[in-house]
CSV table of C-alpha atoms in Angstrom, one decimal:
chain,number,residue,atom,x,y,z
K,6,MET,CA,-74.8,123.4,21.0
K,7,ARG,CA,-72.8,126.2,22.5
K,8,VAL,CA,-73.4,128.1,25.9
K,9,VAL,CA,-74.6,131.7,24.2
K,10,ALA,CA,-72.8,134.3,26.0
K,11,GLY,CA,-71.4,135.3,28.9
K,12,THR,CA,-68.3,134.2,30.5
K,13,LEU,CA,-68.0,131.0,29.4
K,14,ARG,CA,-69.3,132.2,26.2
K,15,GLY,CA,-68.8,130.0,22.7
K,16,ARG,CA,-67.8,126.3,24.9
K,17,ARG,CA,-69.7,123.5,23.8
K,18,ILE,CA,-72.9,122.0,25.7
K,19,VAL,CA,-73.1,117.9,24.5
K,20,ALA,CA,-76.1,116.8,24.3
K,21,PRO,CA,-77.1,113.1,25.6
K,22,GLU,CA,-77.9,110.5,22.7
K,23,GLY,CA,-81.0,109.5,21.3
K,24,ARG,CA,-84.7,112.2,21.0
K,25,ALA,CA,-85.7,111.7,24.6
K,26,THR,CA,-84.0,115.3,25.6
K,27,ARG,CA,-84.7,118.3,23.6
K,28,PRO,CA,-82.5,120.7,24.2
K,29,THR,CA,-83.8,124.5,23.7
K,30,SER,CA,-82.3,126.1,20.9
K,31,ASP,CA,-79.6,128.6,21.1
K,32,LYS,CA,-81.7,131.3,19.8
K,33,VAL,CA,-84.6,130.6,22.2
K,34,ARG,CA,-81.6,130.5,24.7
K,35,GLY,CA,-80.0,133.2,23.6
K,36,ALA,CA,-83.8,135.0,23.3
K,37,VAL,CA,-84.7,134.4,27.6
K,38,PHE,CA,-81.9,135.1,28.7
K,39,ASN,CA,-81.7,138.5,27.4
K,40,ALA,CA,-84.8,139.5,28.9
K,41,LEU,CA,-84.0,138.0,32.1
K,42,THR,CA,-80.5,139.9,32.4
K,43,SER,CA,-82.8,142.9,31.7
K,44,LEU,CA,-84.8,142.3,34.3
K,45,ASP,CA,-81.7,142.0,36.6
K,46,VAL,CA,-83.4,138.0,37.5
K,47,VAL,CA,-79.0,136.3,36.6
K,48,ARG,CA,-76.6,137.5,38.4
K,49,ASP,CA,-75.8,136.4,41.3
K,50,ALA,CA,-78.9,133.7,42.1
K,51,VAL,CA,-79.7,130.8,43.5
K,52,VAL,CA,-81.2,128.3,40.6
K,53,VAL,CA,-83.0,126.1,39.8
K,54,ASP,CA,-82.7,123.6,36.6
K,55,LEU,CA,-85.9,121.2,36.6
K,56,PHE,CA,-85.9,118.8,33.4
K,57,ALA,CA,-82.0,120.0,33.2
K,58,GLY,CA,-81.6,117.7,30.4
K,59,SER,CA,-78.1,118.9,29.7
K,60,GLY,CA,-78.3,121.4,32.1
K,61,ALA,CA,-78.2,123.9,28.9
K,62,LEU,CA,-80.4,126.3,30.7
K,63,GLY,CA,-78.3,126.5,34.0
K,64,ILE,CA,-75.5,126.7,32.3
K,65,GLU,CA,-76.0,130.0,30.3
K,66,ALA,CA,-77.3,131.2,33.3
K,67,LEU,CA,-74.0,130.3,35.0
K,68,SER,CA,-72.2,131.7,32.6
K,69,ARG,CA,-73.9,134.7,32.9
K,70,GLY,CA,-73.2,135.6,36.8
K,71,ALA,CA,-75.7,133.3,38.4
K,72,ARG,CA,-74.4,131.8,41.9
K,73,HIS,CA,-75.7,128.7,42.2
K,74,CYS,CA,-77.5,125.7,40.2
K,75,THR,CA,-79.6,123.2,40.8
K,76,PHE,CA,-80.1,120.9,37.8
K,77,VAL,CA,-82.9,118.2,38.1
K,78,GLU,CA,-82.1,115.3,36.2
K,79,LYS,CA,-83.8,112.0,36.5
K,80,ALA,CA,-82.7,110.4,32.9
K,81,ARG,CA,-79.5,108.4,32.9
K,82,PRO,CA,-78.2,109.9,29.8
K,83,ALA,CA,-78.9,113.1,30.2
K,84,ILE,CA,-77.0,113.5,33.7
K,85,ALA,CA,-74.1,110.9,32.0
K,86,ALA,CA,-74.6,114.4,29.4
K,87,LEU,CA,-74.8,117.0,32.5
K,88,ARG,CA,-72.1,115.3,34.5
K,89,ALA,CA,-69.8,115.7,31.6
K,90,ASN,CA,-70.8,119.9,30.8
K,91,ILE,CA,-70.5,120.7,34.0
K,92,GLY,CA,-66.9,118.7,34.6
K,93,THR,CA,-65.7,119.9,31.2
K,94,LEU,CA,-66.9,123.4,31.8
K,95,ASP,CA,-65.2,123.7,35.4
K,96,LEU,CA,-68.3,124.1,37.1
K,97,LYS,CA,-68.7,121.3,39.7
K,98,GLU,CA,-68.0,124.4,42.7
K,99,ARG,CA,-71.4,126.0,42.0
K,100,ALA,CA,-73.2,123.8,40.8
K,101,GLU,CA,-74.7,120.7,42.5
K,102,ILE,CA,-77.0,117.5,40.1
K,103,VAL,CA,-79.8,115.9,41.4
K,104,PRO,CA,-81.1,112.7,40.1
K,105,SER,CA,-84.9,112.7,41.2
K,106,ASP,CA,-88.1,114.0,38.8
K,107,ALA,CA,-88.6,117.1,38.7
K,108,VAL,CA,-92.2,117.2,41.3
K,109,ARG,CA,-91.2,115.4,43.9
K,110,PHE,CA,-88.2,117.8,43.9
K,111,VAL,CA,-89.7,120.3,45.0
K,112,ALA,CA,-92.3,118.8,47.2
K,113,ARG,CA,-89.6,118.0,49.1
K,114,ARG,CA,-87.0,121.4,48.4
K,115,PRO,CA,-90.0,123.8,47.9
K,116,GLY,CA,-87.0,127.2,48.1
K,117,PRO,CA,-86.4,129.5,48.3
K,118,TYR,CA,-84.1,130.0,45.1
K,119,ASP,CA,-83.8,133.2,42.8
K,120,LEU,CA,-84.7,131.6,39.6
K,121,VAL,CA,-86.7,128.8,38.3
K,122,LEU,CA,-85.9,127.4,34.6
K,123,ALA,CA,-88.1,124.3,33.6
K,124,ASP,CA,-88.3,123.3,30.6
K,125,PRO,CA,-90.2,119.2,30.5
K,126,PRO,CA,-90.7,117.6,27.7
K,127,TYR,CA,-93.7,118.7,26.0
K,128,THR,CA,-95.9,115.8,26.9
K,129,PHE,CA,-95.6,117.2,31.0
K,130,ASP,CA,-99.1,118.9,31.9
K,131,ASP,CA,-98.5,119.2,36.0
K,132,TRP,CA,-98.1,123.1,35.7
K,133,PRO,CA,-99.7,123.9,38.5
K,134,ASP,CA,-98.3,121.0,40.9
K,135,LEU,CA,-94.9,122.0,40.2
K,136,ILE,CA,-95.8,126.1,40.3
K,137,VAL,CA,-97.5,126.2,43.3
K,138,ASP,CA,-95.2,125.7,45.8
K,139,LEU,CA,-92.9,126.7,44.6
K,140,ARG,CA,-90.8,129.7,46.5
K,141,ALA,CA,-88.8,131.3,43.9
K,142,GLY,CA,-88.8,134.7,43.0
K,143,PHE,CA,-89.3,134.0,38.8
K,144,VAL,CA,-90.0,130.9,37.0
K,145,VAL,CA,-89.5,130.8,33.4
K,146,ALA,CA,-91.5,127.8,31.4
K,147,GLU,CA,-90.8,126.6,28.7
K,148,ALA,CA,-93.0,124.5,26.7
K,149,GLY,CA,-95.7,123.7,23.7
K,150,ARG,CA,-98.2,126.4,24.7
K,151,ALA,CA,-98.1,128.8,27.1
K,152,VAL,CA,-98.3,127.7,30.6
K,153,ASP,CA,-101.7,129.5,33.2
K,154,ALA,CA,-100.1,131.4,36.1
K,155,PRO,CA,-101.6,129.0,39.2
K,156,ALA,CA,-103.2,130.6,42.0
K,157,GLY,CA,-100.8,132.9,43.7
K,158,TRP,CA,-98.5,134.2,40.5
K,159,VAL,CA,-98.6,136.2,37.3
K,160,THR,CA,-97.5,135.9,34.5
K,161,VAL,CA,-95.4,138.9,33.6
K,162,ARG,CA,-93.9,137.9,29.4
K,163,GLU,CA,-95.4,135.3,26.9
K,164,ARG,CA,-93.0,134.4,23.9
K,165,ALA,CA,-93.5,132.0,21.1
K,166,TYR,CA,-90.6,131.1,19.3
K,167,GLY,CA,-91.5,128.7,16.3
K,168,GLY,CA,-93.2,126.0,18.7
K,169,THR,CA,-91.9,126.4,21.3
K,170,VAL,CA,-93.6,129.1,24.2
K,171,VAL,CA,-91.7,130.5,27.1
K,172,THR,CA,-93.8,132.5,29.7
K,173,PHE,CA,-92.1,134.2,33.1
K,174,LEU,CA,-93.7,133.9,35.9
K,175,ARG,CA,-93.5,135.8,39.5
K,176,PRO,CA,-95.2,135.9,42.3
K,177,ALA,CA,-98.5,137.5,42.8
K,178,GLY,CA,-97.9,141.3,45.1
């Protein structure tokens, strides 16, 4: 797995051992960030990568000009890979790793954020609780199906990439 574009383009990202983490493919990551760039959501953004895994989504945001990214992950093997990636790519000054469950993290620190990236296991089904109280300008939700916009949010875009559906959400109004 490699960083798709930006200042870190082509740099290698390690994924945790085993099958517990499902990294976003380079193709999907590239498509998502090309869309986010065209919407001018990434440059200088304060980002949160929920269910971070290897950190590929947040690292892609940093590579494309995000100011800072908080990586939230609870699985120890994923945290180890994430720490290795942040260190190898020299991103320590622009990154924070929070070992936590994503829903609990959002309850404690709802924002404000410019961009929230959420790529949970496809069995995750607590989207309303995760999103409804976020204070964020934009949310990217990656799942095995479309994610319905909770109260106070609207769907901006939705795209399927094989078995992956990416939903872009913004606060209503």
